[in-house]
PDB file of C-alpha atoms in Angstrom:
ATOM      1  CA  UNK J  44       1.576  26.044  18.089  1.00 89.00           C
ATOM      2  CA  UNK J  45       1.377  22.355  16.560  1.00 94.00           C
ATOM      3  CA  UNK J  46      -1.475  20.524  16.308  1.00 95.00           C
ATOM      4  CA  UNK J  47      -1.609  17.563  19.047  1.00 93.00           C
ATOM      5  CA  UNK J  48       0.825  14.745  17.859  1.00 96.00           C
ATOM      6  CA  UNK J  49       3.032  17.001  14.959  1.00 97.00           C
ATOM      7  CA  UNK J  50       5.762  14.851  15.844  1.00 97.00           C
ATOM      8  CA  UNK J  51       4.674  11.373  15.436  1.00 97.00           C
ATOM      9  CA  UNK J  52       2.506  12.436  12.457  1.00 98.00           C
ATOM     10  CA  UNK J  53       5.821  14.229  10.538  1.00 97.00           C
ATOM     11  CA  UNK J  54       7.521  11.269  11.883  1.00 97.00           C
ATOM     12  CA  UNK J  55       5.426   8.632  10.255  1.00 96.00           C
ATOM     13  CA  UNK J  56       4.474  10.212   6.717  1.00 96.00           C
ATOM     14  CA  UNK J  57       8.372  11.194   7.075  1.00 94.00           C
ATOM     15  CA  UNK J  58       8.906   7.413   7.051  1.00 93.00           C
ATOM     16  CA  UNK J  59       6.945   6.708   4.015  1.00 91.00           C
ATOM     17  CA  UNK J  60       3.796   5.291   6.032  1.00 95.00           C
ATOM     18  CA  UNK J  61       0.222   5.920   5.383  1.00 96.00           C
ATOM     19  CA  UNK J  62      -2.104   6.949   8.276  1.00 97.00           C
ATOM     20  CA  UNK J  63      -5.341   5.147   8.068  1.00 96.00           C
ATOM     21  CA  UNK J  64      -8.475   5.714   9.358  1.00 95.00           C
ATOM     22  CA  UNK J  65      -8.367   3.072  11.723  1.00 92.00           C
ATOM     23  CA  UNK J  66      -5.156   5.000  12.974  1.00 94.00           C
ATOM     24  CA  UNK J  67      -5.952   7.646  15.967  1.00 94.00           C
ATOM     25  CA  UNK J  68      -3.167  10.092  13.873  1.00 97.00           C
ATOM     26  CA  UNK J  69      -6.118  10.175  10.871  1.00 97.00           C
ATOM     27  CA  UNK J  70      -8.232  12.180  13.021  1.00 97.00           C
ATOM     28  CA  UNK J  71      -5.708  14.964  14.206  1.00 97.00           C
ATOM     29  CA  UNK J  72      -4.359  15.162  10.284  1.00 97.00           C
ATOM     30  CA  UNK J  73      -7.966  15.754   8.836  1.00 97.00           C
ATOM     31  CA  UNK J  74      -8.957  18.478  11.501  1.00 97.00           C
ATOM     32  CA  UNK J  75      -5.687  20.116  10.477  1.00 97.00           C
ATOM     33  CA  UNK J  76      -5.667  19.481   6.841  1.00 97.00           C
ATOM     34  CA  UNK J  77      -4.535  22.725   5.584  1.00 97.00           C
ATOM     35  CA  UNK J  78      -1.969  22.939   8.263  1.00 97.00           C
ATOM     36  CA  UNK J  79      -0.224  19.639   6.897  1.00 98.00           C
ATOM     37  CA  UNK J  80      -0.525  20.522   3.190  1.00 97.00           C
ATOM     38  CA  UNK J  81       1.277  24.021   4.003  1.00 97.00           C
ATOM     39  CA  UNK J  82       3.637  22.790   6.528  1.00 97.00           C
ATOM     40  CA  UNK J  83       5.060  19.618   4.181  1.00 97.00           C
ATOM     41  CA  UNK J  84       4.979  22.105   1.151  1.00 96.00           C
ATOM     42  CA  UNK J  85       6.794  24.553   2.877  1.00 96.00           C
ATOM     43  CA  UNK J  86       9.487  22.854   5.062  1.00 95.00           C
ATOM     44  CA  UNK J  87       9.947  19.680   2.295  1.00 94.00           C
ATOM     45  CA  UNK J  88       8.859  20.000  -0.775  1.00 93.00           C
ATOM     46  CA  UNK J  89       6.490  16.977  -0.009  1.00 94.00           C
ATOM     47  CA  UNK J  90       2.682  17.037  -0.925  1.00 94.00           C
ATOM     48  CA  UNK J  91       0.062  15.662   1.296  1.00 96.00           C
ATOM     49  CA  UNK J  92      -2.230  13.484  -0.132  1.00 95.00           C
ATOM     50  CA  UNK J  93      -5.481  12.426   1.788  1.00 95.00           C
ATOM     51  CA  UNK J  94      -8.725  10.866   1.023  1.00 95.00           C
ATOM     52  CA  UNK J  95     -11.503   9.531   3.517  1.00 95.00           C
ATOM     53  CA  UNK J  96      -9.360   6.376   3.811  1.00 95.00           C
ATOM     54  CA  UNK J  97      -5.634   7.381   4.214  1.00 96.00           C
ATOM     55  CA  UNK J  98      -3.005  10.333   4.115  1.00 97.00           C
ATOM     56  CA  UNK J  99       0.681   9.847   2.604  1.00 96.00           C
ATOM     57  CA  UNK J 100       3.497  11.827   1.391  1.00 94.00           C
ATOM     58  CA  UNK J 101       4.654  12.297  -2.016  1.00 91.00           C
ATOM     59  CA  UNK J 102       7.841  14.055  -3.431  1.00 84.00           C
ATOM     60  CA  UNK J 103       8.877  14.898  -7.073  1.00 74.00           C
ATOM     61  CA  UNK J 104      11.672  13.993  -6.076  1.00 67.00           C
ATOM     62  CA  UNK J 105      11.837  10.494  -5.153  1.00 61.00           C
ATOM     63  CA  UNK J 106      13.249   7.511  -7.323  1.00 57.00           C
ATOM     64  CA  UNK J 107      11.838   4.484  -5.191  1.00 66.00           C
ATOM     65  CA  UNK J 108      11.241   1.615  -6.484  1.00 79.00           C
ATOM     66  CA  UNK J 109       8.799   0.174  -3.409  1.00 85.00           C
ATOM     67  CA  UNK J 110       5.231   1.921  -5.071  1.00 85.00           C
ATOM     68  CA  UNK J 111       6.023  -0.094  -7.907  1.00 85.00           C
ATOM     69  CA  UNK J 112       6.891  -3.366  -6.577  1.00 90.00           C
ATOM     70  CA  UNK J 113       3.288  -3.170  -4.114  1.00 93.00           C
ATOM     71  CA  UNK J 114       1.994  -2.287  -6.983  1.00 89.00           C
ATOM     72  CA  UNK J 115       2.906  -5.473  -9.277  1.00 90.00           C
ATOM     73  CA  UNK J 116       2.142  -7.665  -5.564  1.00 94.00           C
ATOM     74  CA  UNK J 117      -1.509  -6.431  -5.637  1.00 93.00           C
ATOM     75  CA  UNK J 118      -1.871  -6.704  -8.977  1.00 90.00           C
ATOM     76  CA  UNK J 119      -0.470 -10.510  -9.208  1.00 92.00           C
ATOM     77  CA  UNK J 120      -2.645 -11.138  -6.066  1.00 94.00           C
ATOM     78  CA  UNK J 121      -5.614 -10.210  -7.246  1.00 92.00           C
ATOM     79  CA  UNK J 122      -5.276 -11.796 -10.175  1.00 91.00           C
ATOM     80  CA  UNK J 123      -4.534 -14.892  -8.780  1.00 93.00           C
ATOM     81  CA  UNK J 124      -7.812 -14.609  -6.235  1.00 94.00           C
ATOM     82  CA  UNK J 125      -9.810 -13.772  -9.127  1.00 92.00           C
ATOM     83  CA  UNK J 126      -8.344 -16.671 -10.775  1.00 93.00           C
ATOM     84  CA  UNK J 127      -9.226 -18.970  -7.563  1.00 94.00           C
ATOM     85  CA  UNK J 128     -13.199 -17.452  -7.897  1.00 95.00           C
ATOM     86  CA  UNK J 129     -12.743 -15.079  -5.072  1.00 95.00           C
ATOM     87  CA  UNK J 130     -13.411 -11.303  -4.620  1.00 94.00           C
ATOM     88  CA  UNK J 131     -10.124  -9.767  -4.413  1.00 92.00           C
ATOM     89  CA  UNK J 132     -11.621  -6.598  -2.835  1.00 90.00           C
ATOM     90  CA  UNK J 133     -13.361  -8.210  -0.387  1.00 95.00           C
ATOM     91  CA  UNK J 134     -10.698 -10.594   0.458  1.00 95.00           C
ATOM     92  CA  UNK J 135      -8.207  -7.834   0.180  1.00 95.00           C
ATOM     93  CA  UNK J 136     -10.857  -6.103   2.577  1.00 94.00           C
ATOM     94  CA  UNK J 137     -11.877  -8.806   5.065  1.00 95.00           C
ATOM     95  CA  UNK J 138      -9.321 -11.667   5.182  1.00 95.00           C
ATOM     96  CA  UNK J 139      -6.423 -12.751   6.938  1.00 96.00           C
ATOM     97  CA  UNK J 140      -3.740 -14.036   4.761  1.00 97.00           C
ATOM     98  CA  UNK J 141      -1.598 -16.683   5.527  1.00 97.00           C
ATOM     99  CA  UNK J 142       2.450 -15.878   4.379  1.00 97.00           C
ATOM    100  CA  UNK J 143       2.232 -19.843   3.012  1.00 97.00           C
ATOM    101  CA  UNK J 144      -1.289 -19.392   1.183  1.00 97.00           C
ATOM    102  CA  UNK J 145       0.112 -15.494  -0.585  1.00 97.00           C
ATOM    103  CA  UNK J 146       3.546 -17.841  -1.545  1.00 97.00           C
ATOM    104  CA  UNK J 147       1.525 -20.646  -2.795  1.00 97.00           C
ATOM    105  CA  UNK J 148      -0.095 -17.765  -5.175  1.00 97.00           C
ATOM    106  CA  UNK J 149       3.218 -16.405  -6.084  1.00 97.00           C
ATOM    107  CA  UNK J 150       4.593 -19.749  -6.777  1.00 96.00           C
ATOM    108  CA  UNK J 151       1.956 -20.848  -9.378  1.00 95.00           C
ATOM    109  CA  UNK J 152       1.614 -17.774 -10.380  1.00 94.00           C
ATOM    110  CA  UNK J 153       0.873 -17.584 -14.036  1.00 89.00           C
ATOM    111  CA  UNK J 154       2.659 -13.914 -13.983  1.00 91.00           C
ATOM    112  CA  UNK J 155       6.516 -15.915 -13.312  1.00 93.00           C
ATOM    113  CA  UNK J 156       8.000 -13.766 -15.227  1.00 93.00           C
ATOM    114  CA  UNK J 157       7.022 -10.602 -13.774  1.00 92.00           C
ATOM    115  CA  UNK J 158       8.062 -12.120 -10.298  1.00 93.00           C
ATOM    116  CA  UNK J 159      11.181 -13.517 -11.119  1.00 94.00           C
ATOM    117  CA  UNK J 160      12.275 -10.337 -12.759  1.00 94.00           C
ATOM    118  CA  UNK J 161      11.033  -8.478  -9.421  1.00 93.00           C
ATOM    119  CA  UNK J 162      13.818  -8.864  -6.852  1.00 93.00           C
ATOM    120  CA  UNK J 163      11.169  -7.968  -3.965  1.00 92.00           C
ATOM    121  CA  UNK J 164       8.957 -10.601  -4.856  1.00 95.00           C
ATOM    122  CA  UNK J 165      11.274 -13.595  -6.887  1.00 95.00           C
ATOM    123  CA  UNK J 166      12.294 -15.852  -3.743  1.00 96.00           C
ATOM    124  CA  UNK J 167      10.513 -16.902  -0.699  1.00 96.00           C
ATOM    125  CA  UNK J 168      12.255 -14.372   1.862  1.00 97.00           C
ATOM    126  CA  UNK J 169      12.350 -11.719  -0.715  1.00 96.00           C
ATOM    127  CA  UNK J 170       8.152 -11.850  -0.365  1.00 97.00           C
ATOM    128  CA  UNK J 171       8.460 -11.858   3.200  1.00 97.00           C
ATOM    129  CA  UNK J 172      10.854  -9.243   3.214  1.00 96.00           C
ATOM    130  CA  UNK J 173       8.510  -7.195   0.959  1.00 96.00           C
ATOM    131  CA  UNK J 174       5.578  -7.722   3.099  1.00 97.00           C
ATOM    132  CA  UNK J 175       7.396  -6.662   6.105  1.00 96.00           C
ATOM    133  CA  UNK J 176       7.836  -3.725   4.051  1.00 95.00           C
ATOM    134  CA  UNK J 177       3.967  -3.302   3.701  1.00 96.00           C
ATOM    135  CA  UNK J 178       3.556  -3.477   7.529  1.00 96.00           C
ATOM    136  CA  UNK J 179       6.101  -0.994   8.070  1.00 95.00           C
ATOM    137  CA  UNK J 180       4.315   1.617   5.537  1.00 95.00           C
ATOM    138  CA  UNK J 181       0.798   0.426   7.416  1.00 96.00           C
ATOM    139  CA  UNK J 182       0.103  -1.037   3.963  1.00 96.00           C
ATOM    140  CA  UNK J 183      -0.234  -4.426   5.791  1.00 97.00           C
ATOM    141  CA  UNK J 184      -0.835  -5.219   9.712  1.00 96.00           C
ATOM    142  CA  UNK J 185       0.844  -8.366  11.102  1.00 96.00           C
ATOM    143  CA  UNK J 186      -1.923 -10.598  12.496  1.00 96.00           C
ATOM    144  CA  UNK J 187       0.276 -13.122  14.450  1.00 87.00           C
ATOM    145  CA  UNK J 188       0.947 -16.722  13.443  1.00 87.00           C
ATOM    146  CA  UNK J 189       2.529 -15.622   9.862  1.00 93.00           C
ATOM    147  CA  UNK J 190      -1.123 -14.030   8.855  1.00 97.00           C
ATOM    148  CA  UNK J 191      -1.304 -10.691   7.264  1.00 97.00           C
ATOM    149  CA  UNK J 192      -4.248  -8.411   6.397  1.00 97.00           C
ATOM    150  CA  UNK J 193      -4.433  -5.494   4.826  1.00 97.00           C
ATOM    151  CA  UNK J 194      -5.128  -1.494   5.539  1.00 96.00           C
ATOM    152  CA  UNK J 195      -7.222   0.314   3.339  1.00 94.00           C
ATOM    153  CA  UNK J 196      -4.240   1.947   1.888  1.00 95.00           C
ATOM    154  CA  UNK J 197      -4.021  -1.218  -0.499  1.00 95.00           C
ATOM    155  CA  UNK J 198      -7.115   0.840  -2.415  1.00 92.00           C
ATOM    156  CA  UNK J 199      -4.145   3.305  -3.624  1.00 91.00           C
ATOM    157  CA  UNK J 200      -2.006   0.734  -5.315  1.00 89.00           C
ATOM    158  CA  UNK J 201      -5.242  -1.018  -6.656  1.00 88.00           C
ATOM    159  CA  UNK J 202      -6.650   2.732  -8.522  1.00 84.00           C
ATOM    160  CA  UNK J 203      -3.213   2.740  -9.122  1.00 78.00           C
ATOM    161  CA  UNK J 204      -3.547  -0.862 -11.478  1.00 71.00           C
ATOM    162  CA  UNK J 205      -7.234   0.268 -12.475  1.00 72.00           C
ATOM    163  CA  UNK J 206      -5.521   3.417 -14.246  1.00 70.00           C
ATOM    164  CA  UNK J 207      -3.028   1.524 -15.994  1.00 61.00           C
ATOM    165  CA  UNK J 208      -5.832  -0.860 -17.530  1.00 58.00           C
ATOM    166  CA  UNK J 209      -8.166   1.881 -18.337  1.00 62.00           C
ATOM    167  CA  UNK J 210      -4.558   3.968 -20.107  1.00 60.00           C
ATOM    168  CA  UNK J 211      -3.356   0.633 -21.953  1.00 52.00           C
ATOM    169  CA  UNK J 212      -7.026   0.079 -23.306  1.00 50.00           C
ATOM    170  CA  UNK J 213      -6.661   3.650 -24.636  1.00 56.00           C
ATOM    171  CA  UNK J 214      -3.565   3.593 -26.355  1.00 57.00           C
ATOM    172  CA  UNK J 215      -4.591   0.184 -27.906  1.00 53.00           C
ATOM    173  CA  UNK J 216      -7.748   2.144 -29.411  1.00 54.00           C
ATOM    174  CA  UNK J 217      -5.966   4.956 -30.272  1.00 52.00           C
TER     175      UNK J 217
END
């Protein structure tokens, strides 16, 4: 016996998306925990990660490229809001992003060439195409009227930066 909505929960983390809490899936995964850690283990190879904020897949296996490049969008991002005097976490928290306010970010970017060596992010429609991307993975939700926020999965990929900061500071010492 599954637990209520196996299939659309398999289905989703199968699809490389993250269930948030906001999403009614969190609940079912978190009651049942164990369950998915043994069951994606056993049948895939695949380990269940899960905090209080999110669950995803992730497999040894995989050579994807798509971590990385959400990773270099935060981190331009929120340099770029820093660089403007905002609070990246709470914007990246509590705003709704306009696609023409994240392009004018990308376009004076003082990280140009990071993007332009990043085929997901170096054109116009390549950033759109890579946000789409987000909302697909629940990384991003589609607000209407070409604005974008973001889930709290976004706190993955920005640990994610933190950890490469706190390891580059440490080999620089060392």
């Amino acid at each position: 016996m599954y637990p209520d909505k196996h299939k659309e929960i398999v289905t989703s983390l199968m699809e490389g998306k993250f269930i948030t809490v906001e999403d009614f899936l969190f609940e079912t995964i978190k009651k049942n925990e164990d369950f998915y850690i043994n069951f994606f283990e056993t049948s895939f190879g695949f380990e269940v990660i899960g905090n209080h904020n999110f669950y995803y897949l992730v497999s040894g296996e995989t050579n994807e490229n798509t971590s990385r490049d959400i990773s270099i969008f935060f981190s331009i991002l929120c340099y770029e809001l820093d660089k403007d005097g905002k609070n990246f976490l709470e914007e990246l928290n509590y705003t709704e992003f306009y696609i023409d306010d994240i392009l004018e970010y990308f376009k004076n970017s003082s990280w140009l060439d990071v993007i332009k060596a990043n085929k997901q992010l170096n054109t116009d429609d390549s950033l759109k195409r890579h946000i789409g991307t987000m909302v697909k993975r629940n990384i991003a939700v589609k607000q209407g009227n070409d604005r974008y926020s973001f889930t709290k999965a976004h706190k993955l990929f920005i640990d994610f930066a933190k950890d490469l900061i706190k390891d580059d500071k440490n080999e620089s010492i060392a």
